[in-house]
CSV table of C-alpha atoms and ligand atoms in Angstrom, one decimal:
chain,number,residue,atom,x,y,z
A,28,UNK,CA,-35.9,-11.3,4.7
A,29,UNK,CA,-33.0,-9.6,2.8
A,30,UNK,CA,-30.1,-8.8,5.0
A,31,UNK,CA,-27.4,-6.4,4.0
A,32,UNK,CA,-23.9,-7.3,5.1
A,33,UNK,CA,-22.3,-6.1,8.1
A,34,UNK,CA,-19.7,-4.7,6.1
A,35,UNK,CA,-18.5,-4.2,2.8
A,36,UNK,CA,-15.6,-2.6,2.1
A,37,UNK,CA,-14.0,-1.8,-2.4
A,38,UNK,CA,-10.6,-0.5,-2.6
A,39,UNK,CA,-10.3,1.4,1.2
A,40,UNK,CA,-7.3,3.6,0.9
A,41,UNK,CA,-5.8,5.0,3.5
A,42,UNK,CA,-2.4,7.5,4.2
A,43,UNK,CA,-0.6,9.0,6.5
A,44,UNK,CA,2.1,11.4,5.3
A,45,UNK,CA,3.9,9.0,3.0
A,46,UNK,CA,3.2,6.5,4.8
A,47,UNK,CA,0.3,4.0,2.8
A,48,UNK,CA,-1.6,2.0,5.6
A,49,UNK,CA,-4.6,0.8,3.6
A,50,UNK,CA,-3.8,-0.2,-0.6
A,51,UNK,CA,-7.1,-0.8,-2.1
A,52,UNK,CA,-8.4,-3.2,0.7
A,53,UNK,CA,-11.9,-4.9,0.0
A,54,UNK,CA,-13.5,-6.5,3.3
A,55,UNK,CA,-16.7,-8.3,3.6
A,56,UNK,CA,-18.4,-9.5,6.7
A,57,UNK,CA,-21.4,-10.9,6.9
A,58,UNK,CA,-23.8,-10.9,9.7
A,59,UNK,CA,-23.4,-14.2,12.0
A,60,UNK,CA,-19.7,-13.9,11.5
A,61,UNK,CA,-16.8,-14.0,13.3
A,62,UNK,CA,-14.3,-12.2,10.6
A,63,UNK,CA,-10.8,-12.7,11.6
A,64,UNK,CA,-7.8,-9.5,10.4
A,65,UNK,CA,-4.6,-10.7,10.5
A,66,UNK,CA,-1.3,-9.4,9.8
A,67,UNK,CA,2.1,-8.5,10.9
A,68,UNK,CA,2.9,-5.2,13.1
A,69,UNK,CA,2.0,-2.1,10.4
A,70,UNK,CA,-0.3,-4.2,8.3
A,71,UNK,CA,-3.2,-1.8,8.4
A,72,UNK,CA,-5.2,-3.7,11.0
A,73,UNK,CA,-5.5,-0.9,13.5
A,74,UNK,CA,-6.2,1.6,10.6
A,75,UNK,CA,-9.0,-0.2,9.1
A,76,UNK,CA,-10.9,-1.3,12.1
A,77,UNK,CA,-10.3,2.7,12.9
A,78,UNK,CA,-12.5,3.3,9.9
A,79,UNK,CA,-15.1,0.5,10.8
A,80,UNK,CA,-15.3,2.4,14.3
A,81,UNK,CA,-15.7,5.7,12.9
A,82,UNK,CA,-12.6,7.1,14.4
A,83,UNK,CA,-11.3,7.8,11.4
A,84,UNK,CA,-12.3,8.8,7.4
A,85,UNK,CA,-10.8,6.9,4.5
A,86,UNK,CA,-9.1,8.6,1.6
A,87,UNK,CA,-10.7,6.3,-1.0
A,88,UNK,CA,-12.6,3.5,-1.9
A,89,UNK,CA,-16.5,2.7,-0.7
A,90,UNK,CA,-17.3,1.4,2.5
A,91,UNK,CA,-21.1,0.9,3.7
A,92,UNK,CA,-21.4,-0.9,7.4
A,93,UNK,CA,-24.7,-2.5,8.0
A,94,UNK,CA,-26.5,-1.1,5.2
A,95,UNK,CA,-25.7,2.5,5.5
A,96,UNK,CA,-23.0,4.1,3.1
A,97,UNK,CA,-20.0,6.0,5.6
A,98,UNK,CA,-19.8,9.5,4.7
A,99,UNK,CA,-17.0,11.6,5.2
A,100,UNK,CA,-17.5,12.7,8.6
A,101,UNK,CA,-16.5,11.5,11.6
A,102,UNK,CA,-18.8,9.4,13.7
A,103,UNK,CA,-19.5,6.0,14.9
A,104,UNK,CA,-21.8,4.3,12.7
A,105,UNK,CA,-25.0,3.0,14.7
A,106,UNK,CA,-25.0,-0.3,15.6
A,107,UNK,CA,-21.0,-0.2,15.7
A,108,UNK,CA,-19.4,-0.8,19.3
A,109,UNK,CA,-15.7,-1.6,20.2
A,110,UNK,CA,-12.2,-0.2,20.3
A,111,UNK,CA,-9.1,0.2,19.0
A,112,UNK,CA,-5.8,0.6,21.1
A,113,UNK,CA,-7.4,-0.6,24.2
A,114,UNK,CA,-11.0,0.7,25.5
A,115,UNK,CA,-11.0,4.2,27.0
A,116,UNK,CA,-11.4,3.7,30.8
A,117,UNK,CA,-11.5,5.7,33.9
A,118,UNK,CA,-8.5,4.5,35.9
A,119,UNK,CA,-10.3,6.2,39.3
A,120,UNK,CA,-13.6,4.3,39.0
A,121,UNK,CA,-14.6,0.7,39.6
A,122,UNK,CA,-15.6,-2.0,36.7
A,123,UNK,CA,-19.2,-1.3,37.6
A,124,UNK,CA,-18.9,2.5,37.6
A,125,UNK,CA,-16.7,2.9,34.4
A,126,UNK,CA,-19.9,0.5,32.4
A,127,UNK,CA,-22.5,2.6,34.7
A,128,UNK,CA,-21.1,5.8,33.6
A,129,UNK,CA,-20.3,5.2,29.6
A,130,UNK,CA,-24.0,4.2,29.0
A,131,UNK,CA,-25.1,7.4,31.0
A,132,UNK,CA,-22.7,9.0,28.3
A,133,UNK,CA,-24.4,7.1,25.5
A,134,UNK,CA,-28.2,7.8,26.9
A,135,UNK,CA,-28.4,4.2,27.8
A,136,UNK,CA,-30.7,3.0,30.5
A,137,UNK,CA,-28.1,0.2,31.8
A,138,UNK,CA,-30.1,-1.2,34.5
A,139,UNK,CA,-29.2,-4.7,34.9
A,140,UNK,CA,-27.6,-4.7,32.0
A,141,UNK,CA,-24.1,-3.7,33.5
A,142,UNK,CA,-24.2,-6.3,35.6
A,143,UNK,CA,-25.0,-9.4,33.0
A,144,UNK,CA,-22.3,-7.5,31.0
A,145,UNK,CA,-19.2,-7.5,33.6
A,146,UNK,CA,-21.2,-11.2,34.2
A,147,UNK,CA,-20.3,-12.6,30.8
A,148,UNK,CA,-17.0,-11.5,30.8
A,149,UNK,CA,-16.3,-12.8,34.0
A,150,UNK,CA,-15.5,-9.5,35.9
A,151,UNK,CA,-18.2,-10.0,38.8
A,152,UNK,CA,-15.7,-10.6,41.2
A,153,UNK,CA,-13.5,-7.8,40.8
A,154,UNK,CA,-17.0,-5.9,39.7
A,155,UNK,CA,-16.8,-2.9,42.6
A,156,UNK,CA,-12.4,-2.8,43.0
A,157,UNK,CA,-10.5,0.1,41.1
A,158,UNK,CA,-9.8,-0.5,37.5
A,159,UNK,CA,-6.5,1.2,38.4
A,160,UNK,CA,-5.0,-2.0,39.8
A,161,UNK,CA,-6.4,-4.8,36.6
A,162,UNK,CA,-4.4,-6.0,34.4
A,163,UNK,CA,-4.2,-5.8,30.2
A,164,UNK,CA,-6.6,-8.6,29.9
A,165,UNK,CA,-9.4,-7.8,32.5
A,166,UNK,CA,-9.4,-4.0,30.4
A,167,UNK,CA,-9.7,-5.9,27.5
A,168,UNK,CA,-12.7,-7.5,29.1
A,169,UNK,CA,-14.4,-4.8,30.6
A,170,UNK,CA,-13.9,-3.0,26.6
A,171,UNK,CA,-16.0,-5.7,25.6
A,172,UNK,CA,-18.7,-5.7,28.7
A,173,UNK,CA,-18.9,-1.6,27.6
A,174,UNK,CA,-19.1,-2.7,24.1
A,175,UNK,CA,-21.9,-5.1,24.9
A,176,UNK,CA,-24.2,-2.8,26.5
A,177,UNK,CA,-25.0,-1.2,23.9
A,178,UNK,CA,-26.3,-4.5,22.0
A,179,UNK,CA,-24.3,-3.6,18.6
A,180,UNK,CA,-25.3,-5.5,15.5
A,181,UNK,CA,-21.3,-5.5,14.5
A,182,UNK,CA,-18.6,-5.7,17.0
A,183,UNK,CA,-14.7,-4.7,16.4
A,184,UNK,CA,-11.9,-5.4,18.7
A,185,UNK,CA,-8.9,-4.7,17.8
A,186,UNK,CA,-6.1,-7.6,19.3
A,187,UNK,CA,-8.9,-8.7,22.0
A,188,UNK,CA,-6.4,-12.0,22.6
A,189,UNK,CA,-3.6,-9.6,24.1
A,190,UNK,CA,-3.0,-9.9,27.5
A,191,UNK,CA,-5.7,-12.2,28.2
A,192,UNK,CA,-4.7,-15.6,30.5
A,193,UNK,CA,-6.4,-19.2,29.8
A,194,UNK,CA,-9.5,-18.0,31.9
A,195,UNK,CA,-9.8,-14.3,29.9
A,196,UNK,CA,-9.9,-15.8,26.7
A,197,UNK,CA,-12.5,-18.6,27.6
A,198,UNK,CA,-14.9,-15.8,28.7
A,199,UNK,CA,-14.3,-14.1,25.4
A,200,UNK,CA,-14.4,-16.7,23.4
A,201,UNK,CA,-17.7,-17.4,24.6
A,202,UNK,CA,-18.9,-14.5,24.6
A,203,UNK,CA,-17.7,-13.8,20.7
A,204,UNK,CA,-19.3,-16.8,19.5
A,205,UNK,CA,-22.8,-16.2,21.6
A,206,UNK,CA,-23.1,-12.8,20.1
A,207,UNK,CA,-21.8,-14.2,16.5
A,208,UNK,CA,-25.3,-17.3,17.1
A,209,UNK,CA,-27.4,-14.0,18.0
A,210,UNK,CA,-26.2,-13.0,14.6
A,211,UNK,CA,-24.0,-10.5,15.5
A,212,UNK,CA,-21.2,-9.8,13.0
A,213,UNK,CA,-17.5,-9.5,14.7
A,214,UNK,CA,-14.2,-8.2,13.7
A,215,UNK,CA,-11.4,-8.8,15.2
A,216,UNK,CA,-7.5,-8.4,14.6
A,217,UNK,CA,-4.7,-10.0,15.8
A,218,UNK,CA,-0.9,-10.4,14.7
A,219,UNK,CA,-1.1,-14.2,15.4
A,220,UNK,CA,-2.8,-16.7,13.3
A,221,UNK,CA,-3.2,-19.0,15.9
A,222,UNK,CA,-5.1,-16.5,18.5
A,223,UNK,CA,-7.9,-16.3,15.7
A,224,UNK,CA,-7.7,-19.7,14.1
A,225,UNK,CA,-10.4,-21.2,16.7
A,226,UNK,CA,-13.0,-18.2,16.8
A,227,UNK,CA,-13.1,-17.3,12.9
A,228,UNK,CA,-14.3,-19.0,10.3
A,229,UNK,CA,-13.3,-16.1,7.8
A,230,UNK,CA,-10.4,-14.4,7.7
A,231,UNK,CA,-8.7,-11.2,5.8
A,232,UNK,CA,-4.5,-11.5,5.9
A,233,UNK,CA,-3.8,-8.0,5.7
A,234,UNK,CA,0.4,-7.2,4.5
A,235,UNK,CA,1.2,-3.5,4.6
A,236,UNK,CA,-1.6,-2.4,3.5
A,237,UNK,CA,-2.8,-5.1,1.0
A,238,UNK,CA,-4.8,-8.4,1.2
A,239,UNK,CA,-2.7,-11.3,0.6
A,240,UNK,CA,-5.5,-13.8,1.3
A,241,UNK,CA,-9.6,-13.5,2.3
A,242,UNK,CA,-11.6,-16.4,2.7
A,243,UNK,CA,-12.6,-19.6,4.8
A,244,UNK,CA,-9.9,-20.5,7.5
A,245,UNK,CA,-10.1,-23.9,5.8
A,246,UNK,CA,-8.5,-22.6,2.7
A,247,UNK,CA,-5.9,-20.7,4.2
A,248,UNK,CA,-4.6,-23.8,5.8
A,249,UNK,CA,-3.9,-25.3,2.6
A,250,UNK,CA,-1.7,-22.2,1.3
A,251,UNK,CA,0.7,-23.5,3.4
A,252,UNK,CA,2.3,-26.2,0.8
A,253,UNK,CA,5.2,-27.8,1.5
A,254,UNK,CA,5.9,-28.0,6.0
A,255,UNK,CA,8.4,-28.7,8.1
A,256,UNK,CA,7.7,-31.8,10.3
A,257,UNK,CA,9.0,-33.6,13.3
A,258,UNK,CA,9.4,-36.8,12.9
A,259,UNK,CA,10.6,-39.5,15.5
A,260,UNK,CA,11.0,-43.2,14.8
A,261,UNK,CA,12.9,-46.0,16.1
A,262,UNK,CA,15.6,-45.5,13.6
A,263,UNK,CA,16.6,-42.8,12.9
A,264,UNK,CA,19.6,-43.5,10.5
A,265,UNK,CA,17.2,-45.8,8.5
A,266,UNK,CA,14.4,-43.2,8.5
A,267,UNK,CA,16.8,-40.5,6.9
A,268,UNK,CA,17.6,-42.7,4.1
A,269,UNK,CA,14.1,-44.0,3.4
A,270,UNK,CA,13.0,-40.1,3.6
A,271,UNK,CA,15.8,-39.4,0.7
A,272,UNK,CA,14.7,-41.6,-1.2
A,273,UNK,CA,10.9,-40.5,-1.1
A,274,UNK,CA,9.6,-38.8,-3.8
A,275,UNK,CA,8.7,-34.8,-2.7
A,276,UNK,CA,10.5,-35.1,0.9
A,277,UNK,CA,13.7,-33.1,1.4
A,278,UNK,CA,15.3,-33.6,4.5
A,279,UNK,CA,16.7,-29.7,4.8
A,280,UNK,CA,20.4,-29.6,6.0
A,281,UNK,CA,21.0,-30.1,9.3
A,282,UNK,CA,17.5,-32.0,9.5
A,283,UNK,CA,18.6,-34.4,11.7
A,284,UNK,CA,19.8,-33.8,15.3
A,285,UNK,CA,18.3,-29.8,15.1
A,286,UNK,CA,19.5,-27.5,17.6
A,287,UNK,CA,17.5,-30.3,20.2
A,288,UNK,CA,19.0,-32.6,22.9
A,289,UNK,CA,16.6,-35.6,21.5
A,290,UNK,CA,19.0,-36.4,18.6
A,291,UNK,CA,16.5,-39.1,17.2
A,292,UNK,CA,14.4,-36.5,15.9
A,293,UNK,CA,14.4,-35.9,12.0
A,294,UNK,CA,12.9,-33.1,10.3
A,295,UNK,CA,11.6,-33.4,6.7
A,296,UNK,CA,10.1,-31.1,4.2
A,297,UNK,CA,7.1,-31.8,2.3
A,298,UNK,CA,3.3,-31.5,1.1
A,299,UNK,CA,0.8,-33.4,2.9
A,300,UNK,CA,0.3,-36.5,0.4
A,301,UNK,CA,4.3,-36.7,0.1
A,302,UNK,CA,5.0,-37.1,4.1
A,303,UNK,CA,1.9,-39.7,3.7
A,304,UNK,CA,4.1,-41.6,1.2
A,305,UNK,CA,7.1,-41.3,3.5
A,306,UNK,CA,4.8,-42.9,6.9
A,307,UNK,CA,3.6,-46.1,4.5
A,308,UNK,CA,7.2,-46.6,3.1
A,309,UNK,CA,8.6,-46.6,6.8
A,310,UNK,CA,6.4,-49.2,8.0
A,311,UNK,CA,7.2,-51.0,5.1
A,312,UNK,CA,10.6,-50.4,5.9
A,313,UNK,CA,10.1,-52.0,9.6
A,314,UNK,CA,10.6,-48.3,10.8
A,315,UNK,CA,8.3,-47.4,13.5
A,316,UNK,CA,6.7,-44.1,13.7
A,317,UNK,CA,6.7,-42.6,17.6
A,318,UNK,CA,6.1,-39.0,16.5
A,319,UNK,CA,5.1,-37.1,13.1
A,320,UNK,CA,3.9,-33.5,14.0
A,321,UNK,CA,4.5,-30.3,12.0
A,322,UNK,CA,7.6,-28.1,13.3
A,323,UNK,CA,4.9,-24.9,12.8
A,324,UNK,CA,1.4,-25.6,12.4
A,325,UNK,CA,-0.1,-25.6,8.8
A,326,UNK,CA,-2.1,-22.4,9.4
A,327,UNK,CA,0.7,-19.8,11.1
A,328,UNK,CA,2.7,-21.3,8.3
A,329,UNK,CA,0.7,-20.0,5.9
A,330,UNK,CA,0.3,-16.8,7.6
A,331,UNK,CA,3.8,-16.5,7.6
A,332,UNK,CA,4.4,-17.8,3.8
A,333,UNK,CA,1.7,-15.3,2.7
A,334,UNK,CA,3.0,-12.1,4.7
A,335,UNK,CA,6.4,-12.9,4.3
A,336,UNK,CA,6.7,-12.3,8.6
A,337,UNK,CA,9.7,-14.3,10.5
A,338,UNK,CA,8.3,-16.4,12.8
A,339,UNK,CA,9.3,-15.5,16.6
A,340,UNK,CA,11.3,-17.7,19.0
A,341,UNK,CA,8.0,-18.1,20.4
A,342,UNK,CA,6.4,-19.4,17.4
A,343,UNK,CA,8.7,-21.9,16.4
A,344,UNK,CA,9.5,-23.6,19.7
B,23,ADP,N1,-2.0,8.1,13.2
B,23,ADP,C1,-1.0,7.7,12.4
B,23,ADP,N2,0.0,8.6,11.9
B,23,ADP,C2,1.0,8.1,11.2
B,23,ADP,N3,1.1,6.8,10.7
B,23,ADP,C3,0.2,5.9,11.2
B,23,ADP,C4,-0.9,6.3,12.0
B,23,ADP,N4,-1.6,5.2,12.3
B,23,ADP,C5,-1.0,4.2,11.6
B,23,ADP,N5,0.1,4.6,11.0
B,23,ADP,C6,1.0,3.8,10.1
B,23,ADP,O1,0.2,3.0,9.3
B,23,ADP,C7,0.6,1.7,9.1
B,23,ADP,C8,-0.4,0.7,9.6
B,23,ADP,O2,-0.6,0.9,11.0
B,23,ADP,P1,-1.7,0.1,11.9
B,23,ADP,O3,-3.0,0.2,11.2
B,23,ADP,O4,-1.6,0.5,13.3
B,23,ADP,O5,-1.1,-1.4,11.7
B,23,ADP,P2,-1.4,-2.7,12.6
B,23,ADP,O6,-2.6,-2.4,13.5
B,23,ADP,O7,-1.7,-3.8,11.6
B,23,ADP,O8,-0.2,-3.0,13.4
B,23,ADP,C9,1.9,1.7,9.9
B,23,ADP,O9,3.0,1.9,9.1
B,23,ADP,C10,1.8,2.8,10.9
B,23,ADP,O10,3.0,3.3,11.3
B,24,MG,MG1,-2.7,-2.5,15.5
């Protein structure tokens, strides 16, 4: 059976005022899969999922979602579900009311479908209490239970990881890659590499208003190049000089002894087959490795090398 993509996107613009949000953006997403936007704050990110959503029209470019060519009206494109900016929620009703009352909006039947919804995103406890009181992460959740009733064929969420504790994001994560086995395609955005490295197999790095890289997560990884790593041995002195001396390792200044109370700890530059070098000659050197880890891993490096972002406090720790 021939299957058109969830979405493909050619050369989406998109202003405001002066301001350009989308440059020319191509996007593809196919059904099955989890499709991963990244980017810093004021990438687009937002903006284009706006336009996947229906919320918004673009200014240029094509853009067909699940077939079906996006006109230049406003007006959620069927078989689209999700939000951007948070879901829109009655503060005054319960979980189970706010889902009972948005598919009576939509001319759903919910039945027992609100309840498996608030079910897989693990809001049955707190099903019948006052959205009023819940916090970021169980909105972000009951966004995705509304989303979920009405059984899209593409989902978008826009920064679903925000807000959510160990617990939230388990019940999302499962529920994302369900849906994405049922062949569901999903979209979702998030201004940290690392909240979308483990759901997403594709991803679109998104740099105001360009792509700077699209393709398999694998890939991305690899942009990295030359890292920053930790390394701990049992000499420290005598690891310094054999990493010198290494073809393709720098030590940067002030690599050894960084801003850390565990002075033994070295930091070297280099590509993955040059730190290899610099393990063999250690032991060769009688210098035992404790530690060898890199100071940022490979894939928010790469984020950060391709959208030119400073890593936060945070991020570097
Ligand atoms: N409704 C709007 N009016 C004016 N400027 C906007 C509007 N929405 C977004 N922008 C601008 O477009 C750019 C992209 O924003 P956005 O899509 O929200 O980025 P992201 O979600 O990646 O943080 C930013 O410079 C933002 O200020
Ligand atoms: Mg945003």
């Amino acid at each position: 059976m021939h299957e058109s993509p969830a979405v493909r996107g050619r050369r989406i613009k998109k202003s405001f005022g002066d301001v350009v949000a989308l440059d020319g953006v191509d996007l593809d997403v196919a059904a099955g899969q989890v499709h991963g936007l990244v980017g810093p704050n004021g990438a687009g990110k937002t903006t284009l999922l706006g336009l996947l959503l229906g919320l918004a029209v673009a200014d240029g470019g094509e853009l067909e979602i699940l077939g079906t060519p996006v006109g230049r009206t406003l007006a959620v494109p069927d078989g689209v579900a999700g939000f951007v900016d948070g879901p829109g929620l009655y503060p005054s009703l319960t979980a189970r009311q706010n889902l009972s009352a948005l598919a009576s909006l939509r001319g759903y039947d919910a039945g027992r479908g609100v309840d498996d919804a608030l079910e897989q995103v693990g809001l049955t406890d707190v099903a019948d209490d006052r959205i009023r009181g819940f916090s970021l992460g169980m909105r972000q959740r009951l966004g995705l239970a509304a989303a979920l009733l009405t059984r899209p064929r593409l989902l978008v969420l826009d920064e679903p990881a925000n807000g959510l504790d160990p617990a939230g994001k388990h019940h999302v994560h499962r529920v994302i890659t369900g849906l994405a086995a049922d062949g569901v395609a999903v979209v979702l955005s998030s201004h940290r590499m690392d909240d979308l490295a483990a759901l997403c197999s594709e991803v679109t790095v998104l740099a105001t208003g360009r792509v700077v890289f699209s393709g398999p997560v694998t890939k991305l990884a690899a942009e990295s190049g030359a890292l920053d790593y930790r390394l701990l041995t049992s000499d420290t002195a005598a690891a310094r000089r054999v990493a010198l001396d290494t073809p393709g390792i720098r030590v940067p200044s002030g690599g050894d002894r960084v801003q850390r109370p565990d002075a033994d700890v070295l930091v070297v530059r280099g590509a993955v087959p040059a730190v290899e070098e610099l393990v063999v000659r250690l032991v060769r050197a009688e210098v035992a490795v404790r530690e060898l880890a890199p100071v940022v891993a490979p894939l928010e490096a790469a984020f950060l090398a391709l959208t030119g972002a400073v890593p936060t406090d945070e991020e570097v720790s």
